[in-house]
Amino acid sequence: NKAEGFSFHPADLSSYETTEKVLKNVDVVYHVAGAVLEQVRMNPFMASGTNVEITRNVVEASYKNGVKKILFASTFYVYDGIDPNMTVNEATPLSTIGMELFGATKVFGETLLKEYSKKYGMKYVILRFGSAYGPGGQGSNVIKAFLDSAKAGKAIDVWGPGNRRNQYTYVKDLAKGSVLSLSRENEIYNLISPEETTIKELTETISKKVPTKVQFDLGKKEGASMPYMSSRKAIKELGWTTISVDEGIDLILSHDHGEKLLAAEAA
């Protein structure tokens, strides 16, 4: 289905010539292309190179074409390796020591944008997205994985006691924050829900909505928590708001139910 006023141009952004051609007569670029966390973990050489190459091409082609502003999808993983008992914000110094490679590719992108801003006056906004979830979620998304297990009548399996914390952020809230930030220049925003949820709390919320058994495997080590990531700047400057994980899961279940009805009608 084509949205009104929208045109789709499939392109290989790892090719600089193609990227420069696609970005002709463009005012603003939202750069969200690249390999995701799971792809970088599975194939570090290929996926990390893809992220660096695509970002380099998009930034250079934007500069050559006179693009007015780039909004860059970064990640909360730039805070990886920082003491989980700390609170961090956009001004917190970053270090790639102990950081996931995926996060390091995003630090590269942020640094490149700042360099082009200094050298050429290019305007940018860096958006550090929280752990995204929502209808149609894919990959290693834990909310999707738990919901899929529950809906299939299978137990939810948890490594460790379920104390790991995360700030799950609904995908439409990320989209809303991306639009709100369009009017800003040379800023960084944490688009990360202020609500912290442990894995155990997440399983409790899901099992209340889709009754299922939860199994904790204490013989397996759970992942480390991230530091608390403040979104105060986005809330104050952009008027950004977020929904709770409880509300977000309800929206996913409602969407999935609607998809089932449509599929049944089409059958």
mmCIF file with all atom_site columns, N, CA and C in Angstrom, residues 36-99:
data_model
loop_
_atom_site.group_PDB
_atom_site.id
_atom_site.type_symbol
_atom_site.label_atom_id
_atom_site.label_alt_id
_atom_site.label_comp_id
_atom_site.label_asym_id
_atom_site.label_entity_id
_atom_site.label_seq_id
_atom_site.pdbx_PDB_ins_code
_atom_site.Cartn_x
_atom_site.Cartn_y
_atom_site.Cartn_z
_atom_site.occupancy
_atom_site.B_iso_or_equiv
_atom_site.pdbx_formal_charge
_atom_site.auth_seq_id
_atom_site.auth_comp_id
_atom_site.auth_asym_id
_atom_site.auth_atom_id
_atom_site.pdbx_PDB_model_num
ATOM 1   N N  . VAL A 1 36 ? 21.255 -4.219  12.563 1.00 0.00 ? 36 VAL A N  1
ATOM 2   C CA . VAL A 1 36 ? 20.757 -4.120  13.933 1.00 0.00 ? 36 VAL A CA 1
ATOM 3   C C  . VAL A 1 36 ? 21.656 -4.930  14.867 1.00 0.00 ? 36 VAL A C  1
ATOM 4   N N  . LEU A 1 37 ? 21.371 -4.827  16.163 1.00 0.00 ? 37 LEU A N  1
ATOM 5   C CA . LEU A 1 37 ? 22.205 -5.451  17.193 1.00 0.00 ? 37 LEU A CA 1
ATOM 6   C C  . LEU A 1 37 ? 22.491 -6.919  16.913 1.00 0.00 ? 37 LEU A C  1
ATOM 7   N N  . GLU A 1 38 ? 21.449 -7.698  16.647 1.00 0.00 ? 38 GLU A N  1
ATOM 8   C CA . GLU A 1 38 ? 21.621 -9.141  16.466 1.00 0.00 ? 38 GLU A CA 1
ATOM 9   C C  . GLU A 1 38 ? 22.496 -9.452  15.257 1.00 0.00 ? 38 GLU A C  1
ATOM 10  N N  . GLN A 1 39 ? 22.365 -8.662  14.197 1.00 0.00 ? 39 GLN A N  1
ATOM 11  C CA . GLN A 1 39 ? 23.185 -8.881  13.001 1.00 0.00 ? 39 GLN A CA 1
ATOM 12  C C  . GLN A 1 39 ? 24.661 -8.605  13.282 1.00 0.00 ? 39 GLN A C  1
ATOM 13  N N  . VAL A 1 40 ? 24.930 -7.565  14.072 1.00 0.00 ? 40 VAL A N  1
ATOM 14  C CA . VAL A 1 40 ? 26.317 -7.250  14.419 1.00 0.00 ? 40 VAL A CA 1
ATOM 15  C C  . VAL A 1 40 ? 26.906 -8.349  15.293 1.00 0.00 ? 40 VAL A C  1
ATOM 16  N N  . ARG A 1 41 ? 26.102 -8.884  16.209 1.00 0.00 ? 41 ARG A N  1
ATOM 17  C CA . ARG A 1 41 ? 26.579 -9.979  17.061 1.00 0.00 ? 41 ARG A CA 1
ATOM 18  C C  . ARG A 1 41 ? 26.857 -11.239 16.243 1.00 0.00 ? 41 ARG A C  1
ATOM 19  N N  . MET A 1 42 ? 26.003 -11.522 15.273 1.00 0.00 ? 42 MET A N  1
ATOM 20  C CA . MET A 1 42 ? 26.133 -12.744 14.474 1.00 0.00 ? 42 MET A CA 1
ATOM 21  C C  . MET A 1 42 ? 27.291 -12.663 13.483 1.00 0.00 ? 42 MET A C  1
ATOM 22  N N  . ASN A 1 43 ? 27.491 -11.490 12.906 1.00 0.00 ? 43 ASN A N  1
ATOM 23  C CA . ASN A 1 43 ? 28.530 -11.332 11.890 1.00 0.00 ? 43 ASN A CA 1
ATOM 24  C C  . ASN A 1 43 ? 29.234 -9.994  12.098 1.00 0.00 ? 43 ASN A C  1
ATOM 25  N N  . PRO A 1 44 ? 30.119 -9.921  13.076 1.00 0.00 ? 44 PRO A N  1
ATOM 26  C CA . PRO A 1 44 ? 30.747 -8.644  13.437 1.00 0.00 ? 44 PRO A CA 1
ATOM 27  C C  . PRO A 1 44 ? 31.452 -7.957  12.273 1.00 0.00 ? 44 PRO A C  1
ATOM 28  N N  . PHE A 1 45 ? 32.170 -8.716  11.470 1.00 0.00 ? 45 PHE A N  1
ATOM 29  C CA . PHE A 1 45 ? 32.929 -8.121  10.367 1.00 0.00 ? 45 PHE A CA 1
ATOM 30  C C  . PHE A 1 45 ? 31.998 -7.477  9.347  1.00 0.00 ? 45 PHE A C  1
ATOM 31  N N  . MET A 1 46 ? 31.056 -8.240  8.844  1.00 0.00 ? 46 MET A N  1
ATOM 32  C CA . MET A 1 46 ? 30.165 -7.763  7.794  1.00 0.00 ? 46 MET A CA 1
ATOM 33  C C  . MET A 1 46 ? 29.231 -6.658  8.299  1.00 0.00 ? 46 MET A C  1
ATOM 34  N N  . ALA A 1 47 ? 28.566 -6.914  9.434  1.00 0.00 ? 47 ALA A N  1
ATOM 35  C CA . ALA A 1 47 ? 27.535 -5.992  9.900  1.00 0.00 ? 47 ALA A CA 1
ATOM 36  C C  . ALA A 1 47 ? 28.103 -4.675  10.407 1.00 0.00 ? 47 ALA A C  1
ATOM 37  N N  . SER A 1 48 ? 29.211 -4.735  11.138 1.00 0.00 ? 48 SER A N  1
ATOM 38  C CA . SER A 1 48 ? 29.788 -3.483  11.638 1.00 0.00 ? 48 SER A CA 1
ATOM 39  C C  . SER A 1 48 ? 30.321 -2.647  10.482 1.00 0.00 ? 48 SER A C  1
ATOM 40  N N  . GLY A 1 49 ? 30.903 -3.331  9.481  1.00 0.00 ? 49 GLY A N  1
ATOM 41  C CA . GLY A 1 49 ? 31.371 -2.612  8.300  1.00 0.00 ? 49 GLY A CA 1
ATOM 42  C C  . GLY A 1 49 ? 30.227 -1.963  7.555  1.00 0.00 ? 49 GLY A C  1
ATOM 43  N N  . THR A 1 50 ? 29.097 -2.660  7.487  1.00 0.00 ? 50 THR A N  1
ATOM 44  C CA . THR A 1 50 ? 27.904 -2.112  6.839  1.00 0.00 ? 50 THR A CA 1
ATOM 45  C C  . THR A 1 50 ? 27.456 -0.830  7.529  1.00 0.00 ? 50 THR A C  1
ATOM 46  N N  . ASN A 1 51 ? 27.398 -0.855  8.858  1.00 0.00 ? 51 ASN A N  1
ATOM 47  C CA . ASN A 1 51 ? 26.959 0.334   9.591  1.00 0.00 ? 51 ASN A CA 1
ATOM 48  C C  . ASN A 1 51 ? 27.874 1.524   9.343  1.00 0.00 ? 51 ASN A C  1
ATOM 49  N N  . VAL A 1 52 ? 29.168 1.281   9.385  1.00 0.00 ? 52 VAL A N  1
ATOM 50  C CA . VAL A 1 52 ? 30.130 2.369   9.177  1.00 0.00 ? 52 VAL A CA 1
ATOM 51  C C  . VAL A 1 52 ? 30.047 2.887   7.742  1.00 0.00 ? 52 VAL A C  1
ATOM 52  N N  . GLU A 1 53 ? 29.999 1.974   6.775  1.00 0.00 ? 53 GLU A N  1
ATOM 53  C CA . GLU A 1 53 ? 30.005 2.371   5.365  1.00 0.00 ? 53 GLU A CA 1
ATOM 54  C C  . GLU A 1 53 ? 28.739 3.131   4.985  1.00 0.00 ? 53 GLU A C  1
ATOM 55  N N  . ILE A 1 54 ? 27.589 2.622   5.404  1.00 0.00 ? 54 ILE A N  1
ATOM 56  C CA . ILE A 1 54 ? 26.330 3.283   5.063  1.00 0.00 ? 54 ILE A CA 1
ATOM 57  C C  . ILE A 1 54 ? 26.262 4.674   5.685  1.00 0.00 ? 54 ILE A C  1
ATOM 58  N N  . THR A 1 55 ? 26.648 4.774   6.946  1.00 0.00 ? 55 THR A N  1
ATOM 59  C CA . THR A 1 55 ? 26.601 6.080   7.610  1.00 0.00 ? 55 THR A CA 1
ATOM 60  C C  . THR A 1 55 ? 27.560 7.059   6.944  1.00 0.00 ? 55 THR A C  1
ATOM 61  N N  . ARG A 1 56 ? 28.740 6.594   6.624  1.00 0.00 ? 56 ARG A N  1
ATOM 62  C CA . ARG A 1 56 ? 29.719 7.445   5.935  1.00 0.00 ? 56 ARG A CA 1
ATOM 63  C C  . ARG A 1 56 ? 29.150 7.936   4.600  1.00 0.00 ? 56 ARG A C  1
ATOM 64  N N  . ASN A 1 57 ? 28.523 7.042   3.844  1.00 0.00 ? 57 ASN A N  1
ATOM 65  C CA . ASN A 1 57 ? 27.950 7.411   2.549  1.00 0.00 ? 57 ASN A CA 1
ATOM 66  C C  . ASN A 1 57 ? 26.796 8.393   2.691  1.00 0.00 ? 57 ASN A C  1
ATOM 67  N N  . VAL A 1 58 ? 25.910 8.136   3.662  1.00 0.00 ? 58 VAL A N  1
ATOM 68  C CA . VAL A 1 58 ? 24.755 9.012   3.863  1.00 0.00 ? 58 VAL A CA 1
ATOM 69  C C  . VAL A 1 58 ? 25.200 10.414  4.269  1.00 0.00 ? 58 VAL A C  1
ATOM 70  N N  . VAL A 1 59 ? 26.167 10.495  5.165  1.00 0.00 ? 59 VAL A N  1
ATOM 71  C CA . VAL A 1 59 ? 26.629 11.804  5.641  1.00 0.00 ? 59 VAL A CA 1
ATOM 72  C C  . VAL A 1 59 ? 27.328 12.575  4.523  1.00 0.00 ? 59 VAL A C  1
ATOM 73  N N  . GLU A 1 60 ? 28.225 11.925  3.800  1.00 0.00 ? 60 GLU A N  1
ATOM 74  C CA . GLU A 1 60 ? 28.949 12.601  2.713  1.00 0.00 ? 60 GLU A CA 1
ATOM 75  C C  . GLU A 1 60 ? 28.000 13.000  1.580  1.00 0.00 ? 60 GLU A C  1
ATOM 76  N N  . ALA A 1 61 ? 27.101 12.093  1.194  1.00 0.00 ? 61 ALA A N  1
ATOM 77  C CA . ALA A 1 61 ? 26.154 12.396  0.118  1.00 0.00 ? 61 ALA A CA 1
ATOM 78  C C  . ALA A 1 61 ? 25.196 13.511  0.526  1.00 0.00 ? 61 ALA A C  1
ATOM 79  N N  . SER A 1 62 ? 24.826 13.551  1.789  1.00 0.00 ? 62 SER A N  1
ATOM 80  C CA . SER A 1 62 ? 23.965 14.631  2.284  1.00 0.00 ? 62 SER A CA 1
ATOM 81  C C  . SER A 1 62 ? 24.687 15.967  2.178  1.00 0.00 ? 62 SER A C  1
ATOM 82  N N  . TYR A 1 63 ? 25.947 15.973  2.570  1.00 0.00 ? 63 TYR A N  1
ATOM 83  C CA . TYR A 1 63 ? 26.752 17.198  2.470  1.00 0.00 ? 63 TYR A CA 1
ATOM 84  C C  . TYR A 1 63 ? 26.876 17.658  1.015  1.00 0.00 ? 63 TYR A C  1
ATOM 85  N N  . LYS A 1 64 ? 27.211 16.733  0.113  1.00 0.00 ? 64 LYS A N  1
ATOM 86  C CA . LYS A 1 64 ? 27.402 17.081  -1.297 1.00 0.00 ? 64 LYS A CA 1
ATOM 87  C C  . LYS A 1 64 ? 26.104 17.577  -1.939 1.00 0.00 ? 64 LYS A C  1
ATOM 88  N N  . ASN A 1 65 ? 24.963 17.062  -1.477 1.00 0.00 ? 65 ASN A N  1
ATOM 89  C CA . ASN A 1 65 ? 23.671 17.446  -2.049 1.00 0.00 ? 65 ASN A CA 1
ATOM 90  C C  . ASN A 1 65 ? 23.018 18.634  -1.343 1.00 0.00 ? 65 ASN A C  1
ATOM 91  N N  . GLY A 1 66 ? 23.694 19.172  -0.332 1.00 0.00 ? 66 GLY A N  1
ATOM 92  C CA . GLY A 1 66 ? 23.139 20.334  0.358  1.00 0.00 ? 66 GLY A CA 1
ATOM 93  C C  . GLY A 1 66 ? 21.952 20.024  1.248  1.00 0.00 ? 66 GLY A C  1
ATOM 94  N N  . VAL A 1 67 ? 21.893 18.794  1.754  1.00 0.00 ? 67 VAL A N  1
ATOM 95  C CA . VAL A 1 67 ? 20.821 18.436  2.699  1.00 0.00 ? 67 VAL A CA 1
ATOM 96  C C  . VAL A 1 67 ? 20.904 19.357  3.916  1.00 0.00 ? 67 VAL A C  1
ATOM 97  N N  . LYS A 1 68 ? 19.763 19.856  4.363  1.00 0.00 ? 68 LYS A N  1
ATOM 98  C CA . LYS A 1 68 ? 19.755 20.849  5.439  1.00 0.00 ? 68 LYS A CA 1
ATOM 99  C C  . LYS A 1 68 ? 20.026 20.242  6.816  1.00 0.00 ? 68 LYS A C  1
ATOM 100 N N  . LYS A 1 69 ? 19.600 18.998  7.001  1.00 0.00 ? 69 LYS A N  1
ATOM 101 C CA . LYS A 1 69 ? 19.753 18.400  8.335  1.00 0.00 ? 69 LYS A CA 1
ATOM 102 C C  . LYS A 1 69 ? 19.686 16.879  8.248  1.00 0.00 ? 69 LYS A C  1
ATOM 103 N N  . ILE A 1 70 ? 20.488 16.219  9.083  1.00 0.00 ? 70 ILE A N  1
ATOM 104 C CA . ILE A 1 70 ? 20.412 14.762  9.234  1.00 0.00 ? 70 ILE A CA 1
ATOM 105 C C  . ILE A 1 70 ? 19.969 14.445  10.654 1.00 0.00 ? 70 ILE A C  1
ATOM 106 N N  . LEU A 1 71 ? 18.956 13.599  10.779 1.00 0.00 ? 71 LEU A N  1
ATOM 107 C CA . LEU A 1 71 ? 18.548 13.067  12.079 1.00 0.00 ? 71 LEU A CA 1
ATOM 108 C C  . LEU A 1 71 ? 18.994 11.611  12.111 1.00 0.00 ? 71 LEU A C  1
ATOM 109 N N  . PHE A 1 72 ? 19.863 11.302  13.044 1.00 0.00 ? 72 PHE A N  1
ATOM 110 C CA . PHE A 1 72 ? 20.559 10.010  13.070 1.00 0.00 ? 72 PHE A CA 1
ATOM 111 C C  . PHE A 1 72 ? 20.035 9.123   14.188 1.00 0.00 ? 72 PHE A C  1
ATOM 112 N N  . ALA A 1 73 ? 19.614 7.913   13.810 1.00 0.00 ? 73 ALA A N  1
ATOM 113 C CA . ALA A 1 73 ? 19.134 6.940   14.791 1.00 0.00 ? 73 ALA A CA 1
ATOM 114 C C  . ALA A 1 73 ? 20.324 6.266   15.456 1.00 0.00 ? 73 ALA A C  1
ATOM 115 N N  . SER A 1 74 ? 20.665 6.731   16.654 1.00 0.00 ? 74 SER A N  1
ATOM 116 C CA . SER A 1 74 ? 21.703 6.100   17.458 1.00 0.00 ? 74 SER A CA 1
ATOM 117 C C  . SER A 1 74 ? 21.017 5.127   18.419 1.00 0.00 ? 74 SER A C  1
ATOM 118 N N  . THR A 1 75 ? 21.636 4.799   19.518 1.00 0.00 ? 75 THR A N  1
ATOM 119 C CA . THR A 1 75 ? 21.117 3.736   20.378 1.00 0.00 ? 75 THR A CA 1
ATOM 120 C C  . THR A 1 75 ? 21.502 3.939   21.839 1.00 0.00 ? 75 THR A C  1
ATOM 121 N N  . PHE A 1 76 ? 20.709 3.350   22.713 1.00 0.00 ? 76 PHE A N  1
ATOM 122 C CA . PHE A 1 76 ? 21.047 3.362   24.138 1.00 0.00 ? 76 PHE A CA 1
ATOM 123 C C  . PHE A 1 76 ? 22.298 2.538   24.414 1.00 0.00 ? 76 PHE A C  1
ATOM 124 N N  . TYR A 1 77 ? 22.713 1.711   23.460 1.00 0.00 ? 77 TYR A N  1
ATOM 125 C CA . TYR A 1 77 ? 23.922 0.902   23.647 1.00 0.00 ? 77 TYR A CA 1
ATOM 126 C C  . TYR A 1 77 ? 25.200 1.730   23.665 1.00 0.00 ? 77 TYR A C  1
ATOM 127 N N  . VAL A 1 78 ? 25.112 3.025   23.374 1.00 0.00 ? 78 VAL A N  1
ATOM 128 C CA . VAL A 1 78 ? 26.309 3.868   23.538 1.00 0.00 ? 78 VAL A CA 1
ATOM 129 C C  . VAL A 1 78 ? 26.658 4.010   25.021 1.00 0.00 ? 78 VAL A C  1
ATOM 130 N N  . TYR A 1 79 ? 25.719 3.660   25.914 1.00 0.00 ? 79 TYR A N  1
ATOM 131 C CA . TYR A 1 79 ? 25.968 3.710   27.361 1.00 0.00 ? 79 TYR A CA 1
ATOM 132 C C  . TYR A 1 79 ? 26.415 2.353   27.908 1.00 0.00 ? 79 TYR A C  1
ATOM 133 N N  . ASP A 1 80 ? 26.576 1.376   27.023 1.00 0.00 ? 80 ASP A N  1
ATOM 134 C CA . ASP A 1 80 ? 27.008 0.042   27.440 1.00 0.00 ? 80 ASP A CA 1
ATOM 135 C C  . ASP A 1 80 ? 28.394 0.111   28.079 1.00 0.00 ? 80 ASP A C  1
ATOM 136 N N  . GLY A 1 81 ? 28.575 -0.654  29.140 1.00 0.00 ? 81 GLY A N  1
ATOM 137 C CA . GLY A 1 81 ? 29.862 -0.679  29.833 1.00 0.00 ? 81 GLY A CA 1
ATOM 138 C C  . GLY A 1 81 ? 29.965 0.311   30.976 1.00 0.00 ? 81 GLY A C  1
ATOM 139 N N  . ILE A 1 82 ? 29.002 1.228   31.080 1.00 0.00 ? 82 ILE A N  1
ATOM 140 C CA . ILE A 1 82 ? 28.983 2.187   32.186 1.00 0.00 ? 82 ILE A CA 1
ATOM 141 C C  . ILE A 1 82 ? 28.349 1.518   33.407 1.00 0.00 ? 82 ILE A C  1
ATOM 142 N N  . ASP A 1 83 ? 28.812 1.863   34.586 1.00 0.00 ? 83 ASP A N  1
ATOM 143 C CA . ASP A 1 83 ? 28.308 1.303   35.846 1.00 0.00 ? 83 ASP A CA 1
ATOM 144 C C  . ASP A 1 83 ? 26.777 1.316   35.861 1.00 0.00 ? 83 ASP A C  1
ATOM 145 N N  . PRO A 1 84 ? 26.129 0.145   35.993 1.00 0.00 ? 84 PRO A N  1
ATOM 146 C CA . PRO A 1 84 ? 24.666 0.087   35.972 1.00 0.00 ? 84 PRO A CA 1
ATOM 147 C C  . PRO A 1 84 ? 24.000 0.798   37.139 1.00 0.00 ? 84 PRO A C  1
ATOM 148 N N  . ASN A 1 85 ? 24.771 1.171   38.156 1.00 0.00 ? 85 ASN A N  1
ATOM 149 C CA . ASN A 1 85 ? 24.201 1.909   39.286 1.00 0.00 ? 85 ASN A CA 1
ATOM 150 C C  . ASN A 1 85 ? 24.190 3.418   39.049 1.00 0.00 ? 85 ASN A C  1
ATOM 151 N N  . MET A 1 86 ? 24.753 3.837   37.935 1.00 0.00 ? 86 MET A N  1
ATOM 152 C CA . MET A 1 86 ? 24.803 5.260   37.618 1.00 0.00 ? 86 MET A CA 1
ATOM 153 C C  . MET A 1 86 ? 23.546 5.711   36.880 1.00 0.00 ? 86 MET A C  1
ATOM 154 N N  . THR A 1 87 ? 23.335 7.027   36.853 1.00 0.00 ? 87 THR A N  1
ATOM 155 C CA . THR A 1 87 ? 22.346 7.644   35.970 1.00 0.00 ? 87 THR A CA 1
ATOM 156 C C  . THR A 1 87 ? 23.114 8.416   34.908 1.00 0.00 ? 87 THR A C  1
ATOM 157 N N  . VAL A 1 88 ? 22.754 8.204   33.650 1.00 0.00 ? 88 VAL A N  1
ATOM 158 C CA . VAL A 1 88 ? 23.461 8.870   32.557 1.00 0.00 ? 88 VAL A CA 1
ATOM 159 C C  . VAL A 1 88 ? 22.496 9.753   31.774 1.00 0.00 ? 88 VAL A C  1
ATOM 160 N N  . ASN A 1 89 ? 23.064 10.734  31.085 1.00 0.00 ? 89 ASN A N  1
ATOM 161 C CA . ASN A 1 89 ? 22.277 11.574  30.184 1.00 0.00 ? 89 ASN A CA 1
ATOM 162 C C  . ASN A 1 89 ? 23.104 11.878  28.943 1.00 0.00 ? 89 ASN A C  1
ATOM 163 N N  . GLU A 1 90 ? 22.604 12.780  28.122 1.00 0.00 ? 90 GLU A N  1
ATOM 164 C CA . GLU A 1 90 ? 23.257 13.063  26.844 1.00 0.00 ? 90 GLU A CA 1
ATOM 165 C C  . GLU A 1 90 ? 24.659 13.648  26.997 1.00 0.00 ? 90 GLU A C  1
ATOM 166 N N  . ALA A 1 91 ? 24.948 14.226  28.152 1.00 0.00 ? 91 ALA A N  1
ATOM 167 C CA . ALA A 1 91 ? 26.260 14.848  28.370 1.00 0.00 ? 91 ALA A CA 1
ATOM 168 C C  . ALA A 1 91 ? 27.275 13.887  28.992 1.00 0.00 ? 91 ALA A C  1
ATOM 169 N N  . THR A 1 92 ? 26.845 12.686  29.337 1.00 0.00 ? 92 THR A N  1
ATOM 170 C CA . THR A 1 92 ? 27.756 11.707  29.945 1.00 0.00 ? 92 THR A CA 1
ATOM 171 C C  . THR A 1 92 ? 28.856 11.311  28.955 1.00 0.00 ? 92 THR A C  1
ATOM 172 N N  . PRO A 1 93 ? 30.132 11.403  29.356 1.00 0.00 ? 93 PRO A N  1
ATOM 173 C CA . PRO A 1 93 ? 31.220 10.990  28.457 1.00 0.00 ? 93 PRO A CA 1
ATOM 174 C C  . PRO A 1 93 ? 31.089 9.507   28.097 1.00 0.00 ? 93 PRO A C  1
ATOM 175 N N  . LEU A 1 94 ? 31.330 9.191   26.837 1.00 0.00 ? 94 LEU A N  1
ATOM 176 C CA . LEU A 1 94 ? 31.215 7.814   26.366 1.00 0.00 ? 94 LEU A CA 1
ATOM 177 C C  . LEU A 1 94 ? 32.590 7.183   26.202 1.00 0.00 ? 94 LEU A C  1
ATOM 178 N N  . SER A 1 95 ? 32.650 5.880   26.420 1.00 0.00 ? 95 SER A N  1
ATOM 179 C CA . SER A 1 95 ? 33.880 5.128   26.189 1.00 0.00 ? 95 SER A CA 1
ATOM 180 C C  . SER A 1 95 ? 33.516 3.819   25.509 1.00 0.00 ? 95 SER A C  1
ATOM 181 N N  . THR A 1 96 ? 34.235 3.474   24.444 1.00 0.00 ? 96 THR A N  1
ATOM 182 C CA . THR A 1 96 ? 33.951 2.216   23.756 1.00 0.00 ? 96 THR A CA 1
ATOM 183 C C  . THR A 1 96 ? 34.555 1.013   24.474 1.00 0.00 ? 96 THR A C  1
ATOM 184 N N  . ILE A 1 97 ? 35.279 1.247   25.573 1.00 0.00 ? 97 ILE A N  1
ATOM 185 C CA . ILE A 1 97 ? 35.826 0.144   26.370 1.00 0.00 ? 97 ILE A CA 1
ATOM 186 C C  . ILE A 1 97 ? 34.663 -0.590  27.046 1.00 0.00 ? 97 ILE A C  1
ATOM 187 N N  . GLY A 1 98 ? 34.532 -1.868  26.778 1.00 0.00 ? 98 GLY A N  1
ATOM 188 C CA . GLY A 1 98 ? 33.449 -2.652  27.355 1.00 0.00 ? 98 GLY A CA 1
ATOM 189 C C  . GLY A 1 98 ? 32.125 -2.490  26.637 1.00 0.00 ? 98 GLY A C  1
ATOM 190 N N  . MET A 1 99 ? 32.108 -1.727  25.548 1.00 0.00 ? 99 MET A N  1
ATOM 191 C CA . MET A 1 99 ? 30.869 -1.460  24.815 1.00 0.00 ? 99 MET A CA 1
ATOM 192 C C  . MET A 1 99 ? 30.624 -2.526  23.752 1.00 0.00 ? 99 MET A C  1
#
